[in-house]
C-alpha positions as a LaTeX table, in Angstrom:
\begin{tabular}{lrrr}
\hline
Residue & $x$ (\AA) & $y$ (\AA) & $z$ (\AA) \\
\hline
Unk1 & 194.48 & 259.10 & 109.77 \\
Unk2 & 192.66 & 256.20 & 109.31 \\
Unk3 & 193.61 & 252.66 & 109.26 \\
Unk4 & 192.25 & 249.99 & 107.38 \\
Unk5 & 191.41 & 246.87 & 109.18 \\
Unk6 & 193.75 & 244.39 & 109.82 \\
Unk7 & 193.08 & 241.14 & 107.64 \\
Unk8 & 192.99 & 238.20 & 109.59 \\
Unk9 & 196.12 & 236.01 & 108.62 \\
Unk10 & 194.72 & 232.51 & 107.09 \\
Unk11 & 195.03 & 229.60 & 109.46 \\
Unk12 & 198.22 & 227.48 & 108.30 \\
Unk13 & 196.65 & 224.49 & 106.67 \\
Unk14 & 197.09 & 221.47 & 108.85 \\
Unk15 & 199.73 & 218.95 & 107.51 \\
Unk16 & 198.50 & 216.33 & 105.67 \\
Unk17 & 198.75 & 212.86 & 107.71 \\
Unk18 & 201.19 & 210.44 & 106.47 \\
Unk19 & 199.23 & 207.40 & 104.92 \\
Unk20 & 200.46 & 204.09 & 104.94 \\
Unk21 & 202.82 & 203.13 & 102.30 \\
Unk22 & 200.90 & 202.11 & 99.12 \\
Unk23 & 201.21 & 198.54 & 99.03 \\
Unk24 & 201.43 & 198.52 & 95.21 \\
Unk25 & 205.03 & 200.62 & 95.56 \\
Unk26 & 206.07 & 197.98 & 98.15 \\
Unk27 & 205.46 & 194.63 & 96.89 \\
Unk28 & 206.34 & 191.19 & 98.43 \\
Unk29 & 207.99 & 189.27 & 95.89 \\
Unk30 & 208.15 & 185.44 & 96.07 \\
Unk31 & 210.11 & 183.45 & 93.66 \\
Unk32 & 209.20 & 186.35 & 90.96 \\
Unk33 & 206.05 & 186.87 & 91.60 \\
Unk34 & 204.55 & 189.72 & 92.98 \\
Unk35 & 201.58 & 190.42 & 95.83 \\
Unk36 & 200.22 & 193.59 & 96.88 \\
Unk37 & 199.16 & 191.97 & 100.39 \\
Unk38 & 201.54 & 190.84 & 102.94 \\
Unk39 & 199.07 & 188.77 & 104.40 \\
Unk40 & 198.44 & 185.01 & 103.46 \\
Unk41 & 195.60 & 183.28 & 105.05 \\
Unk42 & 194.47 & 179.55 & 105.50 \\
Unk43 & 191.18 & 178.13 & 105.33 \\
Unk44 & 191.02 & 175.55 & 108.14 \\
Unk45 & 188.38 & 176.05 & 111.06 \\
Unk46 & 185.92 & 178.34 & 109.23 \\
Unk47 & 182.22 & 178.15 & 110.52 \\
Unk48 & 180.72 & 178.37 & 107.17 \\
Unk49 & 182.03 & 178.64 & 103.25 \\
Unk50 & 179.98 & 181.67 & 103.51 \\
Unk51 & 182.09 & 182.98 & 106.47 \\
Unk52 & 184.97 & 181.69 & 105.25 \\
Unk53 & 184.50 & 183.95 & 102.02 \\
Unk54 & 183.82 & 186.91 & 103.61 \\
Unk55 & 186.55 & 186.76 & 105.50 \\
Unk56 & 189.19 & 186.03 & 102.78 \\
Unk57 & 187.93 & 189.02 & 100.71 \\
Unk58 & 188.16 & 191.55 & 103.50 \\
Unk59 & 191.70 & 190.18 & 104.39 \\
Unk60 & 192.63 & 191.32 & 101.33 \\
Unk61 & 195.18 & 188.09 & 100.94 \\
Unk62 & 195.99 & 187.13 & 97.22 \\
Unk63 & 197.38 & 183.73 & 98.30 \\
Unk64 & 195.71 & 181.19 & 100.51 \\
Unk65 & 196.85 & 177.59 & 101.76 \\
Unk66 & 194.50 & 174.69 & 101.42 \\
Unk67 & 195.17 & 171.44 & 102.59 \\
Unk68 & 195.00 & 168.80 & 99.50 \\
Unk69 & 194.53 & 165.96 & 101.85 \\
Unk70 & 191.56 & 167.08 & 103.75 \\
Unk71 & 189.82 & 168.97 & 100.47 \\
Unk72 & 188.98 & 167.56 & 96.78 \\
Unk73 & 189.65 & 170.19 & 94.29 \\
Unk74 & 186.90 & 168.57 & 92.59 \\
Unk75 & 184.06 & 169.02 & 95.07 \\
Unk76 & 180.99 & 171.07 & 94.46 \\
Unk77 & 180.90 & 174.24 & 96.28 \\
Unk78 & 184.18 & 173.87 & 97.65 \\
Unk79 & 186.99 & 176.15 & 99.04 \\
Unk80 & 188.47 & 175.98 & 95.40 \\
Unk81 & 185.16 & 177.71 & 93.82 \\
Unk82 & 185.71 & 180.64 & 96.65 \\
Unk83 & 189.16 & 181.21 & 95.77 \\
Unk84 & 188.51 & 180.79 & 91.90 \\
Unk85 & 185.44 & 183.39 & 92.26 \\
Unk86 & 187.48 & 185.75 & 94.25 \\
Unk87 & 190.85 & 185.71 & 91.97 \\
Unk88 & 192.85 & 184.52 & 94.76 \\
Unk89 & 195.84 & 182.01 & 94.47 \\
Unk90 & 195.72 & 178.70 & 96.06 \\
Unk91 & 198.89 & 177.58 & 97.70 \\
Unk92 & 198.51 & 173.76 & 98.33 \\
Unk93 & 200.32 & 172.42 & 101.62 \\
Unk94 & 201.11 & 169.06 & 102.51 \\
Unk95 & 199.11 & 168.99 & 106.20 \\
Unk96 & 199.40 & 165.95 & 107.49 \\
Unk97 & 202.34 & 164.54 & 106.19 \\
Unk98 & 204.78 & 163.02 & 108.62 \\
Unk99 & 207.81 & 161.62 & 106.64 \\
Unk100 & 209.46 & 163.38 & 103.37 \\
Unk101 & 207.98 & 160.60 & 101.35 \\
Unk102 & 204.23 & 161.46 & 102.19 \\
Unk103 & 204.82 & 165.34 & 101.76 \\
Unk104 & 206.58 & 164.43 & 98.11 \\
Unk105 & 203.43 & 162.53 & 97.12 \\
Unk106 & 201.06 & 164.84 & 98.15 \\
Unk107 & 203.10 & 167.77 & 96.52 \\
Unk108 & 202.78 & 165.47 & 93.36 \\
Unk109 & 199.15 & 165.19 & 93.72 \\
Unk110 & 198.82 & 169.05 & 94.20 \\
Unk111 & 200.88 & 169.87 & 91.16 \\
Unk112 & 198.40 & 167.65 & 89.11 \\
Unk113 & 195.34 & 168.56 & 90.27 \\
Unk114 & 195.95 & 172.36 & 90.63 \\
Unk115 & 198.66 & 172.69 & 88.15 \\
Unk116 & 200.87 & 174.81 & 90.01 \\
Unk117 & 204.53 & 173.90 & 91.13 \\
Unk118 & 203.90 & 175.68 & 94.14 \\
Unk119 & 203.81 & 173.92 & 97.73 \\
Unk120 & 203.86 & 174.82 & 101.30 \\
Unk121 & 205.64 & 172.34 & 102.76 \\
Unk122 & 204.55 & 170.74 & 106.20 \\
Unk123 & 206.07 & 167.67 & 107.72 \\
Unk124 & 205.52 & 167.38 & 110.98 \\
Unk125 & 206.75 & 165.05 & 114.00 \\
Unk126 & 203.61 & 164.37 & 116.00 \\
Unk127 & 200.10 & 165.13 & 116.05 \\
Unk128 & 200.04 & 166.53 & 119.67 \\
Unk129 & 202.42 & 169.56 & 119.08 \\
Unk130 & 202.05 & 169.50 & 115.24 \\
Unk131 & 206.14 & 171.07 & 115.22 \\
Unk132 & 208.02 & 170.74 & 112.13 \\
Unk133 & 210.28 & 167.64 & 111.92 \\
Unk134 & 213.72 & 169.07 & 110.83 \\
Unk135 & 215.22 & 166.20 & 109.16 \\
Unk136 & 212.28 & 165.13 & 107.26 \\
Unk137 & 211.62 & 168.53 & 106.40 \\
Unk138 & 215.02 & 169.13 & 105.36 \\
Unk139 & 214.78 & 166.25 & 103.00 \\
Unk140 & 211.68 & 167.12 & 101.56 \\
Unk141 & 212.43 & 170.30 & 100.75 \\
Unk142 & 215.90 & 169.46 & 99.09 \\
Unk143 & 213.80 & 166.58 & 96.72 \\
Unk144 & 211.01 & 168.93 & 96.28 \\
Unk145 & 213.30 & 171.76 & 94.81 \\
Unk146 & 214.92 & 169.24 & 92.60 \\
Unk147 & 211.83 & 168.37 & 91.35 \\
Unk148 & 211.29 & 171.94 & 90.05 \\
Unk149 & 208.87 & 172.96 & 92.89 \\
Unk150 & 208.79 & 176.43 & 94.16 \\
Unk151 & 208.94 & 175.30 & 98.15 \\
Unk152 & 207.86 & 177.51 & 100.82 \\
Unk153 & 208.72 & 175.58 & 104.01 \\
Unk154 & 206.84 & 175.39 & 107.54 \\
Unk155 & 209.54 & 175.41 & 109.85 \\
Unk156 & 211.12 & 175.92 & 113.15 \\
Unk157 & 211.82 & 178.97 & 114.70 \\
Unk158 & 215.56 & 177.94 & 114.08 \\
Unk159 & 218.08 & 180.41 & 112.43 \\
Unk160 & 220.38 & 177.50 & 111.44 \\
Unk161 & 217.33 & 175.28 & 109.78 \\
Unk162 & 216.24 & 178.52 & 108.09 \\
Unk163 & 219.53 & 178.64 & 106.41 \\
Unk164 & 219.93 & 175.09 & 105.23 \\
Unk165 & 216.49 & 175.37 & 103.73 \\
Unk166 & 217.01 & 178.58 & 101.70 \\
Unk167 & 220.56 & 177.12 & 100.90 \\
Unk168 & 218.77 & 174.05 & 99.01 \\
Unk169 & 216.81 & 176.57 & 96.93 \\
Unk170 & 213.32 & 177.22 & 98.93 \\
Unk171 & 211.53 & 180.17 & 97.93 \\
Unk172 & 210.77 & 181.36 & 101.21 \\
Unk173 & 211.22 & 180.17 & 104.72 \\
Unk174 & 208.14 & 180.29 & 107.28 \\
Unk175 & 209.35 & 180.04 & 110.83 \\
Unk176 & 206.65 & 179.29 & 113.58 \\
Unk177 & 205.71 & 181.95 & 115.82 \\
Unk178 & 204.41 & 179.16 & 118.12 \\
Unk179 & 202.68 & 175.96 & 117.55 \\
Unk180 & 199.92 & 175.53 & 114.96 \\
Unk181 & 196.36 & 176.77 & 116.50 \\
Unk182 & 198.06 & 177.50 & 119.93 \\
Unk183 & 197.57 & 181.62 & 119.65 \\
Unk184 & 200.32 & 181.80 & 121.89 \\
Unk185 & 202.03 & 184.74 & 119.75 \\
Unk186 & 205.60 & 184.97 & 118.92 \\
Unk187 & 207.54 & 183.11 & 121.52 \\
Unk188 & 211.15 & 183.72 & 120.70 \\
Unk189 & 211.29 & 187.14 & 118.72 \\
Unk190 & 215.24 & 186.81 & 119.23 \\
Unk191 & 215.45 & 183.91 & 116.56 \\
Unk192 & 212.74 & 185.33 & 114.46 \\
Unk193 & 215.39 & 188.71 & 113.77 \\
Unk194 & 218.04 & 186.37 & 113.59 \\
Unk195 & 216.43 & 184.62 & 110.66 \\
Unk196 & 215.48 & 187.85 & 109.33 \\
Unk197 & 218.89 & 189.17 & 109.23 \\
Unk198 & 220.50 & 186.12 & 107.33 \\
Unk199 & 217.69 & 185.56 & 105.21 \\
Unk200 & 218.26 & 186.34 & 101.48 \\
Unk201 & 214.72 & 185.17 & 100.73 \\
Unk202 & 211.33 & 186.24 & 102.11 \\
Unk203 & 210.77 & 185.40 & 105.87 \\
Unk204 & 206.97 & 184.97 & 106.73 \\
Unk205 & 206.09 & 184.20 & 109.94 \\
Unk206 & 203.47 & 181.14 & 110.10 \\
Unk207 & 201.65 & 179.66 & 113.47 \\
Unk208 & 201.00 & 181.26 & 116.67 \\
Unk209 & 199.64 & 183.97 & 115.89 \\
Unk210 & 196.19 & 184.81 & 117.92 \\
Unk211 & 195.16 & 188.57 & 117.69 \\
Unk212 & 196.51 & 191.57 & 115.67 \\
Unk213 & 199.25 & 193.14 & 117.61 \\
Unk214 & 200.86 & 189.96 & 117.13 \\
Unk215 & 200.81 & 190.02 & 113.63 \\
Unk216 & 202.12 & 193.74 & 113.63 \\
Unk217 & 205.04 & 192.33 & 116.02 \\
Unk218 & 206.20 & 189.75 & 113.00 \\
Unk219 & 206.10 & 192.58 & 110.60 \\
Unk220 & 208.16 & 194.83 & 113.00 \\
Unk221 & 210.76 & 192.30 & 113.63 \\
Unk222 & 211.18 & 192.47 & 109.54 \\
Unk223 & 209.33 & 189.66 & 108.33 \\
Unk224 & 208.20 & 189.66 & 104.67 \\
Unk225 & 204.49 & 188.65 & 105.40 \\
Unk226 & 202.71 & 186.68 & 107.91 \\
Unk227 & 200.57 & 183.95 & 107.44 \\
Unk228 & 197.66 & 182.59 & 109.66 \\
Unk229 & 194.48 & 180.84 & 109.85 \\
Unk230 & 192.78 & 179.82 & 112.96 \\
Unk231 & 193.12 & 183.59 & 114.50 \\
Unk232 & 190.46 & 184.67 & 111.52 \\
Unk233 & 188.63 & 181.32 & 111.12 \\
Unk234 & 188.07 & 180.87 & 114.97 \\
Unk235 & 187.56 & 184.27 & 116.11 \\
Unk236 & 184.42 & 185.11 & 117.45 \\
Unk237 & 183.99 & 187.39 & 114.40 \\
Unk238 & 185.85 & 186.00 & 112.02 \\
Unk239 & 185.29 & 188.77 & 109.24 \\
Unk240 & 186.21 & 191.63 & 111.33 \\
Unk241 & 189.38 & 190.19 & 113.02 \\
Unk242 & 190.43 & 189.75 & 109.20 \\
Unk243 & 189.94 & 193.31 & 109.01 \\
Unk244 & 192.26 & 193.88 & 111.76 \\
Unk245 & 194.75 & 191.52 & 110.80 \\
Unk246 & 195.04 & 193.21 & 107.23 \\
Unk247 & 195.58 & 196.42 & 108.91 \\
Unk248 & 197.88 & 195.20 & 111.66 \\
Unk249 & 200.35 & 193.85 & 108.85 \\
Unk250 & 200.32 & 196.85 & 106.54 \\
Unk251 & 200.99 & 199.09 & 110.37 \\
Unk252 & 203.45 & 196.71 & 111.34 \\
Unk253 & 205.24 & 197.11 & 107.81 \\
Unk254 & 205.29 & 200.64 & 108.04 \\
Unk255 & 206.60 & 200.50 & 111.55 \\
Unk256 & 209.70 & 198.74 & 110.86 \\
Unk257 & 210.40 & 200.71 & 107.31 \\
Unk258 & 210.04 & 203.84 & 109.65 \\
Unk259 & 212.49 & 202.35 & 112.05 \\
Unk260 & 211.69 & 202.04 & 115.76 \\
Unk261 & 213.94 & 203.74 & 118.42 \\
Unk262 & 216.41 & 202.48 & 120.17 \\
Unk263 & 215.45 & 200.38 & 123.40 \\
Unk264 & 217.19 & 202.41 & 126.40 \\
Unk265 & 217.65 & 201.12 & 130.18 \\
Unk266 & 216.97 & 204.74 & 131.54 \\
Unk267 & 214.61 & 207.78 & 130.43 \\
Unk268 & 215.82 & 210.19 & 128.21 \\
Unk269 & 213.90 & 213.55 & 127.94 \\
Unk270 & 212.18 & 214.23 & 124.68 \\
Unk271 & 213.28 & 217.69 & 124.61 \\
Unk272 & 217.12 & 219.19 & 125.34 \\
Unk273 & 217.55 & 221.12 & 128.16 \\
Unk274 & 217.79 & 224.90 & 127.66 \\
Unk275 & 220.75 & 226.62 & 129.82 \\
\hline
\end{tabular}
């Protein structure tokens, strides 16, 4: 009797590695506008306009803040041209304002110059900390909303103030992770989680992010987006850091959606014991 040689079984095909979710299937929606990128960038601190443009394009951002008081929209070779050339929407901000009145005047100028009602509202208490002035901020937010602006306020990591800003009609809330430009990361993740839990509008971490792991943490805490500037523009290699931030935001969002395991005080074996 002869036997046919046994045909070796074909090796099982490896399971396809799950990819990060398609951003288009999980968009960021602010005031009815849809964005596929959850990274919002700023423009301050770049060593050159060329480096800034390369970093913005690499980051994949679709919305970029510009300080109206510091950049003239009609200046030739300005950041405005970079944004127009790359189809990036400008988000004018009121940086440098210390009172509600200053912020209102700046927002109105931005609306006239750029024909947009969107405004990132900044009203700071002093030059040393650049921390938001909660009283002036809330006042300015309420008056700007009444004038028809879509207001995105830079605020303290205070759940009560964040709730009040939402109640007066802000389209998002932007709590700080740490003071502007400090690179200290997220100093109070518990408060950020409280803000996320109660929010009915997008929560965008703003300020304090220093490196990619901190951007990922913000997303893992449940934030809807990350806003940063100097972490990229003042990095040793701004373009490479822009790529790192882009991927960190996407990874943090995926981890949040996947659901992390509970934090336990003691060890727990990953495999059950067999009797």
